[in-house]
Coordinates of C-alpha atoms in Angstrom, one line a residue:
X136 CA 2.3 -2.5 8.8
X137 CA 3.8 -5.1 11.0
X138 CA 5.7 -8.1 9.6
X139 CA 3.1 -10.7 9.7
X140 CA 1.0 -8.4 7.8
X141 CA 3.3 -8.0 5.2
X142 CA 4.0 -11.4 4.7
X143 CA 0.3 -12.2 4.4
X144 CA 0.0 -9.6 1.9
X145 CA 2.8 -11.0 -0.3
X146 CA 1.7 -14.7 -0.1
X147 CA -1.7 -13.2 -1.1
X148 CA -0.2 -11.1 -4.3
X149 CA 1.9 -14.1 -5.5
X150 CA -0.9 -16.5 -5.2
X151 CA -3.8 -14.4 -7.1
X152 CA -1.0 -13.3 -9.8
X153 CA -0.3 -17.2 -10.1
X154 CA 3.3 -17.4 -8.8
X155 CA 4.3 -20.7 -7.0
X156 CA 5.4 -20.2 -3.7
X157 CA 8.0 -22.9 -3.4
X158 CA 9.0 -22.4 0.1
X159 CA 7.5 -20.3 3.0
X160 CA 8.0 -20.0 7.0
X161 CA 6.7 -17.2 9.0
X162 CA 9.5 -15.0 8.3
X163 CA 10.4 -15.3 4.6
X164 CA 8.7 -16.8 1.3
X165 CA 10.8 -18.1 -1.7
X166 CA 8.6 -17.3 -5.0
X167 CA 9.4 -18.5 -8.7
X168 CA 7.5 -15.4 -10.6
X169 CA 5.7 -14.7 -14.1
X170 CA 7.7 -13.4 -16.7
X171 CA 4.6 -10.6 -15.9
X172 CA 5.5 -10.2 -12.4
X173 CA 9.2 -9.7 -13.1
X174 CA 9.1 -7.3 -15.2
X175 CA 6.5 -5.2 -12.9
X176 CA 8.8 -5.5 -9.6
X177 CA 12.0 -6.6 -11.0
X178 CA 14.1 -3.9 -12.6
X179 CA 15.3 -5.5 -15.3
X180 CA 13.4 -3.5 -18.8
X181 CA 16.4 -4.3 -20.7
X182 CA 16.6 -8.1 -20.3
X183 CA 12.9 -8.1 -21.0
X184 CA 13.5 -6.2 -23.9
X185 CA 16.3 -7.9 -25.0
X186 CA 14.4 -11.4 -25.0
X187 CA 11.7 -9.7 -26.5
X188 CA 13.5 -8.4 -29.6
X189 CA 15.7 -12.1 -29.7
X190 CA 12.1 -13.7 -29.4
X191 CA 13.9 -15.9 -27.3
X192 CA 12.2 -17.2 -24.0
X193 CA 12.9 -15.4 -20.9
X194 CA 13.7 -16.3 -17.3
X195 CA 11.2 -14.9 -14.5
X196 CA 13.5 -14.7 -11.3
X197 CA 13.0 -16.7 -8.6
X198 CA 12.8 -14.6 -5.5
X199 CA 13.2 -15.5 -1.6
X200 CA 11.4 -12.4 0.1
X201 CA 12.6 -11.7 3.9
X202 CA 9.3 -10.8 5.7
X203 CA 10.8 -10.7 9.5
X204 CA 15.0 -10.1 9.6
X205 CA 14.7 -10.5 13.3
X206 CA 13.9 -13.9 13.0
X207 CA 15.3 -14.8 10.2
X208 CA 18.1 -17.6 11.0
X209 CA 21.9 -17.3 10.2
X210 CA 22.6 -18.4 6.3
X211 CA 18.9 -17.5 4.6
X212 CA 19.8 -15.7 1.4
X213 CA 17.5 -13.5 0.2
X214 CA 15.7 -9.8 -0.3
X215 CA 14.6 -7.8 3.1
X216 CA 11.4 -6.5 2.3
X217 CA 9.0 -4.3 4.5
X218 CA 6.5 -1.7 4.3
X219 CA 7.7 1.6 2.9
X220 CA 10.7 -0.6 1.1
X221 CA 11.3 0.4 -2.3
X222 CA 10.3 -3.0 -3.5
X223 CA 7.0 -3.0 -1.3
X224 CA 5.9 0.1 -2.8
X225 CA 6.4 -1.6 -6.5
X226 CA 4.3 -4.6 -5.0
X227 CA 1.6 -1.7 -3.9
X228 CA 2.0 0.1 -7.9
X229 CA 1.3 -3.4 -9.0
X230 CA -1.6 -4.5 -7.1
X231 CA -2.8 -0.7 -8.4
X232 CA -2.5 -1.5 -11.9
X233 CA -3.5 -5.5 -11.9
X234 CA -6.5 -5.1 -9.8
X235 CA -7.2 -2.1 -8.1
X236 CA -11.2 -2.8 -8.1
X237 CA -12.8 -6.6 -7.9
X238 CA -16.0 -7.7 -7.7
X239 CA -15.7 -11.6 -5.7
X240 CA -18.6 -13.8 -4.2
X241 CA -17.8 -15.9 -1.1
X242 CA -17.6 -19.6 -1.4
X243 CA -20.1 -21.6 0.5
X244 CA -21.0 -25.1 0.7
X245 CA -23.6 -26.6 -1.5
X246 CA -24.8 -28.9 1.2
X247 CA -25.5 -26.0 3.4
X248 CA -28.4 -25.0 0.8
X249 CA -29.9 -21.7 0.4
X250 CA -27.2 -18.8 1.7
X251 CA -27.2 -15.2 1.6
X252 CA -24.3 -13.2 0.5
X253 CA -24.3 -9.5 1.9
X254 CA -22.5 -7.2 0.2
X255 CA -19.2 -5.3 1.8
X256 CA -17.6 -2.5 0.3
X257 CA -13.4 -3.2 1.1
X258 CA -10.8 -0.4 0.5
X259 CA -6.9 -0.3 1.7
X260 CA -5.5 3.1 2.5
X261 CA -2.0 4.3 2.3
X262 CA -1.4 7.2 4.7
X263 CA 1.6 9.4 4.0
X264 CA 2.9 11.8 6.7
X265 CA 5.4 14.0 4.4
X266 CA 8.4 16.4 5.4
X267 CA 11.9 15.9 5.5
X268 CA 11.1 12.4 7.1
X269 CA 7.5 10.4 5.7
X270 CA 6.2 8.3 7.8
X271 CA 3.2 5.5 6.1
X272 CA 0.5 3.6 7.4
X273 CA -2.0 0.9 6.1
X274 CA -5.2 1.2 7.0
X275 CA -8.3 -1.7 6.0
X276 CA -12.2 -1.2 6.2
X277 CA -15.1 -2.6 4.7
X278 CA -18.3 -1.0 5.2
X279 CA -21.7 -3.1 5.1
X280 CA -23.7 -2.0 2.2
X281 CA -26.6 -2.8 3.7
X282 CA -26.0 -1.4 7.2
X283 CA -23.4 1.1 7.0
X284 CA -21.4 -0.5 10.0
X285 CA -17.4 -0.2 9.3
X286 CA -15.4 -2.6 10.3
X287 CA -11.3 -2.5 10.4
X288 CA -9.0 -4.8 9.4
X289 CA -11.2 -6.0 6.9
X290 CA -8.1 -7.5 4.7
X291 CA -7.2 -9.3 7.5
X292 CA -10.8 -10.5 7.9
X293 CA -11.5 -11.4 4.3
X294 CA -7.8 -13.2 4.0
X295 CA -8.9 -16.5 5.5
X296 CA -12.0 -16.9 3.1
X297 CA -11.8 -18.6 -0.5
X298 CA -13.9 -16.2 -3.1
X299 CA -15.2 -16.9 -7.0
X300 CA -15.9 -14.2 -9.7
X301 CA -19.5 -15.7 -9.7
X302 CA -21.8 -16.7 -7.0
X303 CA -22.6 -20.5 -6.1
X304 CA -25.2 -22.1 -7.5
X305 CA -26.9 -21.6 -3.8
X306 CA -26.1 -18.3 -3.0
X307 CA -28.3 -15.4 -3.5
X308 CA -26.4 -12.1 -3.1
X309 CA -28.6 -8.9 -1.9
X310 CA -28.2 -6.1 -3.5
X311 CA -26.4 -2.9 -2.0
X312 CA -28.6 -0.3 -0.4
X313 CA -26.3 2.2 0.4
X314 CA -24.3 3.3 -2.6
X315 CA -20.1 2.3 -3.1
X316 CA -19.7 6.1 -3.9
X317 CA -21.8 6.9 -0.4
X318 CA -19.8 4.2 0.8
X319 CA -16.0 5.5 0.1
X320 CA -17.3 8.8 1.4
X321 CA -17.8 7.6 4.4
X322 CA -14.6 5.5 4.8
X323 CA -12.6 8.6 3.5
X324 CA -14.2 10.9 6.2
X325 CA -13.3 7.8 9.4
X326 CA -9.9 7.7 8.4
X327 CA -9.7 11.9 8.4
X328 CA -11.1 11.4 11.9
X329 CA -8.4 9.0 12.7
X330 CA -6.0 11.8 11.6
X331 CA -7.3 14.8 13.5
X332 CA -6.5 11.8 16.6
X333 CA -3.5 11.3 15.7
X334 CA -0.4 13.0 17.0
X335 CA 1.2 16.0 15.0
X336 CA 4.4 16.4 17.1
X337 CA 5.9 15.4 13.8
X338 CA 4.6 19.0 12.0
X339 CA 5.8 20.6 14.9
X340 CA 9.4 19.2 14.8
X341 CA 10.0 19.6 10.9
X342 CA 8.8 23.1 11.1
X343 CA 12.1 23.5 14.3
X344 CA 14.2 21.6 11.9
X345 CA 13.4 24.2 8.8
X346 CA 13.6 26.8 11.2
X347 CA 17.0 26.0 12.4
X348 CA 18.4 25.5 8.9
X349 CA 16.8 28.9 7.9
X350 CA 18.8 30.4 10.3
X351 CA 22.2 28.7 8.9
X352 CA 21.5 29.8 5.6
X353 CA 20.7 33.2 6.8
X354 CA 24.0 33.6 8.7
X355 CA 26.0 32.7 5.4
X356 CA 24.0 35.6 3.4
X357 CA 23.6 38.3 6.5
X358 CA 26.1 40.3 5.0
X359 CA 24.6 40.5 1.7
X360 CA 22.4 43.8 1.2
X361 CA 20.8 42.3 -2.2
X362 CA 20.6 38.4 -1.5
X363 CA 21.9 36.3 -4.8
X364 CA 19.7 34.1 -7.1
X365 CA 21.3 31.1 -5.3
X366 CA 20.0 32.3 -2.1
X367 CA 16.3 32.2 -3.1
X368 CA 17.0 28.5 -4.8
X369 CA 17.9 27.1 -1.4
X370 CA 15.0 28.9 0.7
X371 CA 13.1 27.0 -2.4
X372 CA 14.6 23.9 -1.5
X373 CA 14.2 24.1 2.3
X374 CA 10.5 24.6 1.7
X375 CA 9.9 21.9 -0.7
X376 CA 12.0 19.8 1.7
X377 CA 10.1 20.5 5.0
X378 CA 7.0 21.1 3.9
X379 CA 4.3 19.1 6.0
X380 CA 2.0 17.3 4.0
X381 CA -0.9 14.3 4.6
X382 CA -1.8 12.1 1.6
X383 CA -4.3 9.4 1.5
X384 CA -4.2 7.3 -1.2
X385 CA -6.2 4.1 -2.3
X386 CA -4.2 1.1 -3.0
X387 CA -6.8 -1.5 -4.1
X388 CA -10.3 -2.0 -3.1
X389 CA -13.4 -4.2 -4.3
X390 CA -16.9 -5.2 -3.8
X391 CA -17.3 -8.3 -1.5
X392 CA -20.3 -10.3 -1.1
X393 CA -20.0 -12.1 2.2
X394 CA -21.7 -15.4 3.7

């Protein structure tokens, strides 16, 4: 997830969550939050609780987010934030919990007349390479519920169009012929295939790397005949720590009827 891509994602979160953006360039975005939003991203349960039990009235930071620290000029004061960040990853929890399924209607004109709105299926992926090291992806597809044709990016597709919870008064919105269950199938099974095409070097080196520090640990115990409990808890932990794993998870994901 490059920078631009995370800065469009956080001007999109503050926006639908109703948080003023009071100041933005292309490499940072200065944000007064909800008292909602702070206490989802902010750390701070015991301020919250404290103004709660006062019943006093609480203070929502204001935030200024550093999207791109390469350009970033001399004096900006602020958080670094990018993806696989700690506070990213509460931004991604977030967007879980506040909407992680939407149903929204493109906008169209009404002096345009009569429109058609076909219906998309959208779903963001998080893919997790795991070991010792995890490396994390973003993926984006819609798929055309009428069709079937995928097409990536879709976030970044969708982005630059304005949507409604309910259709305009002139615009009829087909309904789906191949089923959102049928649908997430078939995205889940494209980005396995982007997997299998991917390159696995990175299984192959943590497996060396727990290899290696199988072999320290067995030089300390060699001259043990009966190896201690303690030896057995750190063969535990080596596996547990370089253990290869590939997780796909959904962060958000909605039905989209298009123009």
């Amino acid at each position: 997830m490059y920078p631009q891509q995370v800065h469009s994602y956080l001007r999109q979160f503050f926006n639908e969550n109703d948080c003023p953006i009071l100041g933005e360039d292309h490499h940072y975005l200065t944000v007064q939050l909800t008292a909602d939003i702070d206490k989802r991203i902010m750390n701070r349960p015991f301020y919250w609780q404290y103004v709660e039990a006062t019943n006093s009235e609480g203070n929502p930071a204001q935030v200024t987010f550093i999207t791109n620290q390469t350009a970033s000029a001399g004096g900006l004061y602020g958080e670094a934030i990018h993806f696989g960040s700690p506070r990213m990853n509460q931004l991604f929890q977030a967007t879980r919990e506040l909407g992680a399924y939407v149903q929204l209607f493109e906008k169209v004109d009404n002096e345009i007349g009569q429109v058609i709105l076909t219906p998309w299926l959208g779903v963001n992926f998080k893919v997790s390479y795991c070991c010792d090291r995890t490396k994390e992806t973003l993926y984006s597809f819609g798929i055309n519920l009428l069709t079937g044709i995928i097409k990536e990016d879709f976030q970044e597709t969708i982005c630059t169009s304005e949507f409604d919870t309910v259709p305009a008064d002139n615009a009829f919105h087909v309904q789906y012929i191949i089923k959102p269950l049928r649908a997430l199938e078939r995205l889940h099974a494209t980005i396995e295939k982007i997997i299998e095409r991917d390159d696995h070097s990175w299984a192959t080196e943590a497996k060396k790397r727990w290899q290696r520090d199988q072999r320290v640990l067995d030089y300390f115990y060699e001259e043990e005949e009966e190896k201690p409990e303690c030896y057995d808890i750190e063969m535990k932990a080596l596996e547990e720590q370089y253990d290869t794993k590939i997780k796909i998870e959904i962060i958000n994901g909605g039905l989209f009827y298009l123009y």
